[in-house]
Amino acid sequence: MLLCTSDAASDNQKKLETLRNTIKALQTEMTVHEKTKRHATDALRNTEQSISNINRKLVELRKNQQIINEELKQVLTKQKKLKHELNAERDQLSALLFQQYLGNEKNYLRALLNQQNPNQAAREMYYYQQLSKSSTENINNLHDKLNQLQTLAQAAHEKKDKITAIHAEHARQKVKLEQEKLNHKAIFTRVSKEIAQQQNQIDKLTQDEKRVARLVHEINNILKKDNKKAYYNTRLPDPTHRNDAFPILKGKLNIPVRGKLANRFGGQRSGRHVTWKGLFISSPQGSTVKAIASGRVVFADWLRGFGNLMIIDHSHDYMSLYGNNEALLKQVGDSVQSGDTIAIVGNSGGNPDSGLYFELRHQGKAFDPLTWIKLE
């Protein structure tokens, strides 16, 4: 009996040592994968920042192209008008020269037949010469203006060609960066999956009845929250140039993007012992994000866990946060109004789903945005 007990104790000790060695090996391997994940996150951040900058430059270039096209249109319109005036002036000069020619012939005949006063003929000749000189000067002035417009048109064409070339180069860079993003994201996703699998193995090796019971309780809470009626937002913040104090907007705000309200404030975050500090609105990639109220951009950059993040200060210690964007269209220091387009929806920051993460904070503390938002 003692021998059996001793053997059992020895066997259990060996099992315990084997279990500990297995956990240690998994933790070591997971540490390596965490390092790889951090590198992939940094590379993904740099790529997403570059894509955001490229997108902003492309928007600016399109605006510049529109301005140049309008300038070119105005120059061509002026050219057409001046050419019409030039042709009319030429026709007038031709008629004047013809009249001058006829006048010379008539004056010569009058002088022979009627003994006309030579001074009168000379005055008529001088009159025609002055008219001819004035018309010639007008034609020369019109030619000068046409040459100037031609120079402006040439400069506009050259500027337009240059902008087109830059636009094409930026577009090529964006394609390259998008491919790099896919590669970095593939590495990030693969390593994240491996880390999750290893963590699951460690959890299974170390779990006990209490942990399982707590997990079941947490899952039940998640299921209860998921069973809430889904809400799909279609209203966007109204465009306005009013600068109402933010506190009076409680209950009047709109969600900043169209989409399904996937997660709410206080809900359990999947696979984590933390809760949501804001809202996650599922929305197609490329959708526009609107400012909920007037304010000033105080942060516009990539942040771990939030991707391309923008923070707007609305004064009175209130701020709004917009995360996981594909591109940020405003910069730090920019003033915004309610309804202004400030970003483009994406899934930056390693988020597997496309959408917008949205928070409201007062004195730095997050609170439930739905207490301030007007739902349909």
XYZ file of C-alpha atoms in Angstrom:
376
model
C 0.000 0.000 0.000
C 2.829 2.371 0.894
C 4.655 1.406 -2.293
C 1.581 2.172 -4.366
C 1.163 5.529 -2.642
C 4.833 6.344 -3.179
C 4.626 5.374 -6.834
C 1.515 7.511 -7.237
C 3.242 10.476 -5.594
C 6.269 10.003 -7.830
C 4.073 9.755 -10.899
C 2.172 12.921 -9.914
C 5.445 14.752 -9.298
C 6.696 13.734 -12.751
C 3.396 14.850 -14.277
C 3.672 18.169 -12.427
C 7.243 18.709 -13.646
C 6.251 17.769 -17.189
C 3.298 20.162 -16.995
C 5.507 22.973 -15.680
C 8.116 22.371 -18.405
C 5.381 22.388 -21.055
C 3.963 25.669 -19.730
C 7.465 27.192 -19.550
C 8.250 26.141 -23.142
C 4.933 27.587 -24.335
C 5.596 30.850 -22.486
C 9.091 31.121 -24.022
C 7.710 30.501 -27.507
C 4.895 32.966 -26.882
C 7.443 35.623 -25.828
C 9.194 35.219 -29.193
C 5.863 35.530 -30.999
C 4.968 38.619 -28.951
C 8.214 40.244 -30.109
C 7.409 39.373 -33.731
C 3.916 40.776 -33.213
C 5.332 44.058 -31.858
C 7.611 44.371 -34.898
C 4.659 43.677 -37.211
C 2.587 46.258 -35.308
C 5.315 48.893 -35.699
C 5.667 48.128 -39.419
C 1.879 48.204 -39.829
C 1.722 51.543 -37.995
C 4.363 53.099 -40.265
C 2.635 51.776 -43.381
C -0.799 52.980 -42.273
C 0.628 56.409 -41.424
C 2.198 56.577 -44.892
C -1.095 55.547 -46.516
C -2.907 58.223 -44.501
C -0.400 60.861 -45.679
C -0.676 59.662 -49.302
C -4.482 59.798 -49.138
C -4.345 63.340 -47.750
C -1.932 64.399 -50.513
C -4.170 62.815 -53.172
C -7.143 64.793 -51.845
C -5.069 68.009 -51.953
C -3.852 67.241 -55.486
C -7.408 66.685 -56.711
C -8.359 70.081 -55.269
C -5.353 71.701 -56.993
C -6.319 70.031 -60.285
C -9.806 71.520 -60.021
C -8.342 74.990 -59.366
C -5.951 74.716 -62.351
C -8.756 73.480 -64.624
C -10.884 76.483 -63.628
C -7.967 78.887 -64.233
C -7.323 77.303 -67.627
C -10.998 77.568 -68.516
C -10.997 81.288 -67.677
C -7.817 81.885 -69.727
C -9.279 80.094 -72.762
C -12.492 82.117 -72.447
C -10.492 85.369 -72.391
C -8.457 84.175 -75.396
C -11.611 83.490 -77.362
C -13.005 86.936 -76.516
C -9.762 88.717 -77.462
C -9.527 86.822 -80.759
C -13.052 87.973 -81.570
C -12.098 91.572 -80.720
C -8.901 91.245 -82.779
C -10.810 90.015 -85.842
C -13.320 92.858 -85.473
C -10.490 95.401 -85.182
C -8.802 93.962 -88.268
C -12.051 94.162 -90.229
C -12.482 97.772 -89.106
C -8.904 98.615 -90.134
C -9.420 97.000 -93.555
C -12.570 99.028 -94.083
C -10.768 102.158 -92.935
C -7.852 101.597 -95.312
C -10.277 100.990 -98.156
C -12.128 104.219 -97.338
C -8.786 106.015 -97.157
C -7.860 104.662 -100.574
C -11.193 105.770 -102.049
C -10.830 109.152 -100.367
C -7.387 109.690 -101.882
C -8.724 108.927 -105.367
C -11.714 111.230 -104.942
C -9.615 114.069 -103.538
C -7.212 113.787 -106.465
C -10.090 113.979 -108.984
C -11.700 116.876 -107.138
C -8.425 118.719 -107.141
C -8.148 118.279 -110.946
C -11.780 118.961 -111.902
C -13.061 121.323 -109.237
C -9.914 122.994 -108.090
C -10.719 121.841 -104.478
C -8.838 123.487 -101.654
C -5.667 121.393 -101.110
C -5.793 122.103 -97.347
C -9.174 120.380 -97.039
C -7.846 117.292 -98.809
C -4.805 117.273 -96.536
C -7.028 117.434 -93.436
C -9.069 114.462 -94.640
C -5.880 112.533 -95.318
C -4.582 113.318 -91.826
C -7.901 112.190 -90.280
C -7.725 108.799 -92.013
C -4.099 108.383 -91.003
C -4.898 109.010 -87.330
C -7.776 106.517 -87.412
C -5.514 103.962 -89.048
C -2.789 104.556 -86.465
C -5.264 104.149 -83.564
C -6.661 100.928 -85.018
C -3.143 99.569 -85.545
C -2.260 100.338 -81.922
C -5.409 98.520 -80.751
C -4.440 95.491 -82.808
C -0.929 95.518 -81.342
C -2.351 95.775 -77.811
C -4.685 92.862 -78.472
C -1.752 90.831 -79.812
C 0.196 91.585 -76.631
C -2.710 90.473 -74.464
C -3.111 87.283 -76.499
C 0.588 86.530 -76.068
C 0.274 87.051 -72.318
C -2.747 84.754 -72.152
C -0.904 82.179 -74.234
C 1.949 82.298 -71.712
C -0.509 81.875 -68.830
C -2.229 78.990 -70.613
C 1.116 77.297 -71.241
C 2.081 77.710 -67.577
C -1.299 76.305 -66.494
C -0.886 73.304 -68.816
C 2.604 72.665 -67.450
C 1.377 72.937 -63.862
C -1.521 70.622 -64.665
C 0.848 68.067 -66.234
C 3.132 68.295 -63.202
C 0.234 67.737 -60.787
C -0.968 64.806 -62.904
C 2.516 63.254 -62.779
C 2.747 63.736 -59.001
C -0.758 62.290 -58.600
C 0.239 59.231 -60.638
C 3.410 58.754 -58.561
C 1.466 59.032 -55.298
C -1.074 56.549 -56.641
C 1.746 54.095 -57.431
C 3.194 54.596 -53.963
C -0.216 53.956 -52.443
C -0.555 50.657 -54.338
C 2.884 49.609 -53.077
C 2.055 50.644 -49.509
C -1.280 48.828 -49.641
C 0.590 45.644 -50.591
C 3.045 46.195 -47.738
C 0.112 46.702 -45.401
C -1.394 43.389 -46.506
C 1.935 41.643 -45.887
C 2.391 43.192 -42.436
C -1.207 42.457 -41.552
C -0.836 38.839 -42.670
C 2.170 38.463 -40.352
C 0.301 40.236 -37.550
C -2.769 38.018 -38.012
C -0.738 34.798 -38.204
C 1.344 35.587 -35.122
C -1.722 36.801 -33.221
C -3.450 33.522 -33.996
C -0.412 31.534 -32.845
C -0.188 33.579 -29.643
C -3.902 33.060 -29.025
C -3.529 29.317 -29.561
C -0.559 29.158 -27.188
C -2.392 31.231 -24.601
C -5.338 28.875 -24.886
C -3.022 25.918 -24.294
C -1.548 27.593 -21.213
C -5.028 28.450 -19.953
C -6.176 24.865 -20.410
C -3.135 23.558 -18.527
C -3.644 25.956 -15.592
C -7.423 26.316 -15.443
C -9.472 25.125 -12.467
C -13.157 24.860 -11.600
C -13.360 28.431 -10.293
C -11.834 29.815 -13.472
C -14.250 27.784 -15.597
C -17.196 28.972 -13.512
C -16.065 32.595 -13.876
C -15.579 32.096 -17.610
C -19.087 30.645 -17.923
C -20.431 33.622 -15.991
C -18.584 36.046 -18.288
C -19.800 34.228 -21.399
C -23.384 34.428 -20.110
C -22.977 38.176 -19.596
C -21.594 38.549 -23.145
C -24.498 36.507 -24.552
C -26.994 38.665 -22.658
C -25.422 41.826 -24.077
C -25.252 40.335 -27.594
C -28.954 39.474 -27.397
C -29.821 43.159 -27.178
C -31.606 44.543 -30.227
C -29.063 45.551 -32.867
C -29.098 49.222 -33.799
C -28.104 50.466 -37.263
C -27.264 54.148 -37.472
C -28.209 56.106 -40.613
C -28.109 59.674 -39.282
C -24.911 61.717 -39.368
C -23.984 64.929 -37.527
C -25.711 67.928 -39.124
C -23.378 70.343 -40.944
C -23.396 73.652 -39.096
C -21.133 76.618 -38.443
C -22.609 77.220 -34.982
C -20.249 77.012 -32.045
C -22.693 75.925 -29.337
C -21.133 75.114 -25.976
C -20.672 71.347 -25.850
C -22.557 70.746 -22.554
C -25.846 71.993 -24.072
C -25.581 69.369 -26.850
C -26.364 66.470 -24.498
C -29.070 64.325 -26.080
C -28.710 66.122 -29.436
C -25.566 64.515 -30.897
C -25.506 61.999 -33.758
C -23.206 59.003 -34.226
C -20.273 60.094 -36.467
C -20.592 57.313 -39.081
C -23.287 55.214 -40.717
C -23.234 51.570 -39.633
C -24.251 48.910 -37.121
C -23.671 49.544 -33.419
C -21.604 46.406 -32.761
C -20.309 47.079 -29.221
C -21.456 49.416 -26.482
C -19.914 51.211 -23.548
C -19.352 48.854 -20.601
C -19.710 45.681 -22.681
C -17.229 42.812 -22.273
C -14.431 42.883 -24.858
C -13.962 39.506 -26.560
C -11.149 37.406 -25.069
C -10.177 40.117 -22.546
C -10.990 40.890 -18.930
C -11.704 44.503 -19.855
C -14.782 46.412 -20.935
C -15.479 48.774 -23.828
C -14.782 52.440 -23.019
C -16.749 53.639 -26.017
C -18.725 52.425 -29.039
C -17.643 50.324 -32.001
C -19.714 50.990 -35.126
C -19.282 48.414 -37.914
C -19.065 50.330 -41.190
C -17.730 49.564 -44.711
C -14.139 50.534 -45.413
C -14.006 53.905 -47.165
C -17.068 55.371 -45.400
C -16.686 58.960 -44.221
C -16.362 59.912 -40.543
C -17.974 63.191 -39.428
C -17.143 65.489 -36.517
C -19.965 65.360 -33.929
C -19.552 69.030 -32.965
C -17.302 72.036 -33.456
C -13.831 71.928 -31.928
C -10.121 71.780 -32.598
C -7.975 68.753 -33.532
C -5.450 68.084 -30.751
C -4.233 64.630 -31.880
C -4.032 63.034 -35.346
C -1.610 60.128 -35.477
C -1.234 56.368 -35.160
C -1.604 54.948 -31.628
C -1.183 51.314 -30.583
C -4.566 49.660 -30.120
C -6.395 52.551 -31.824
C -4.664 52.670 -35.253
C -5.061 56.035 -36.987
C -6.651 58.057 -34.178
C -8.076 61.585 -34.109
C -8.990 63.493 -30.940
C -11.075 66.692 -31.030
C -11.183 69.133 -28.114
C -14.689 70.626 -27.711
C -13.720 72.887 -24.758
C -15.311 72.646 -21.295
C -13.030 69.583 -20.690
C -14.917 67.503 -23.298
C -13.165 65.502 -26.018
C -14.261 63.048 -28.715
C -12.043 60.193 -30.002
C -12.232 58.509 -33.442
C -10.101 55.352 -33.898
C -9.232 52.532 -36.366
C -9.418 54.915 -39.375
C -7.971 54.174 -42.810
C -6.971 57.826 -43.271
C -7.012 61.037 -41.236
C -8.084 64.100 -43.252
C -7.422 66.750 -40.608
C -4.225 67.723 -38.818
C -3.385 68.936 -35.328
C -4.484 72.544 -34.929
C -7.259 72.373 -37.547
C -10.648 73.758 -36.528
C -13.682 71.626 -37.395
C -17.420 72.145 -37.446
C -20.220 69.691 -36.827
C -20.654 67.486 -39.899
C -17.141 68.105 -41.299
C -15.523 65.021 -42.864
C -12.479 64.288 -40.687
C -11.465 60.700 -41.531
C -12.112 57.599 -43.646
C -13.291 54.331 -42.066
C -10.814 51.439 -42.015
C -9.434 48.750 -39.726
C -6.051 50.165 -38.721
C -4.354 49.195 -35.478
C -4.711 45.457 -36.113
C -8.498 45.471 -35.869
C -9.916 42.491 -37.844
C -13.192 44.301 -38.583
C -13.804 47.488 -40.550
C -15.469 50.225 -38.528
C -15.055 53.207 -36.214
C -14.141 53.158 -32.537
C -15.744 56.210 -30.873
C -15.333 57.618 -27.360
C -16.510 60.647 -25.414
C -14.448 61.862 -22.457
C -14.928 64.516 -19.788
C -11.908 65.637 -17.786
C -10.053 62.659 -19.265
C -12.591 60.048 -18.104
C -14.609 58.033 -20.635
C -18.400 57.957 -20.282
C -21.252 56.300 -22.188
C -21.701 58.193 -25.499
C -25.275 56.889 -25.843
C -26.321 59.132 -22.934
C -25.528 62.107 -25.198
C -26.568 60.711 -28.578
C -29.984 61.114 -30.154
C -30.972 57.674 -31.489
C -33.646 57.370 -34.155
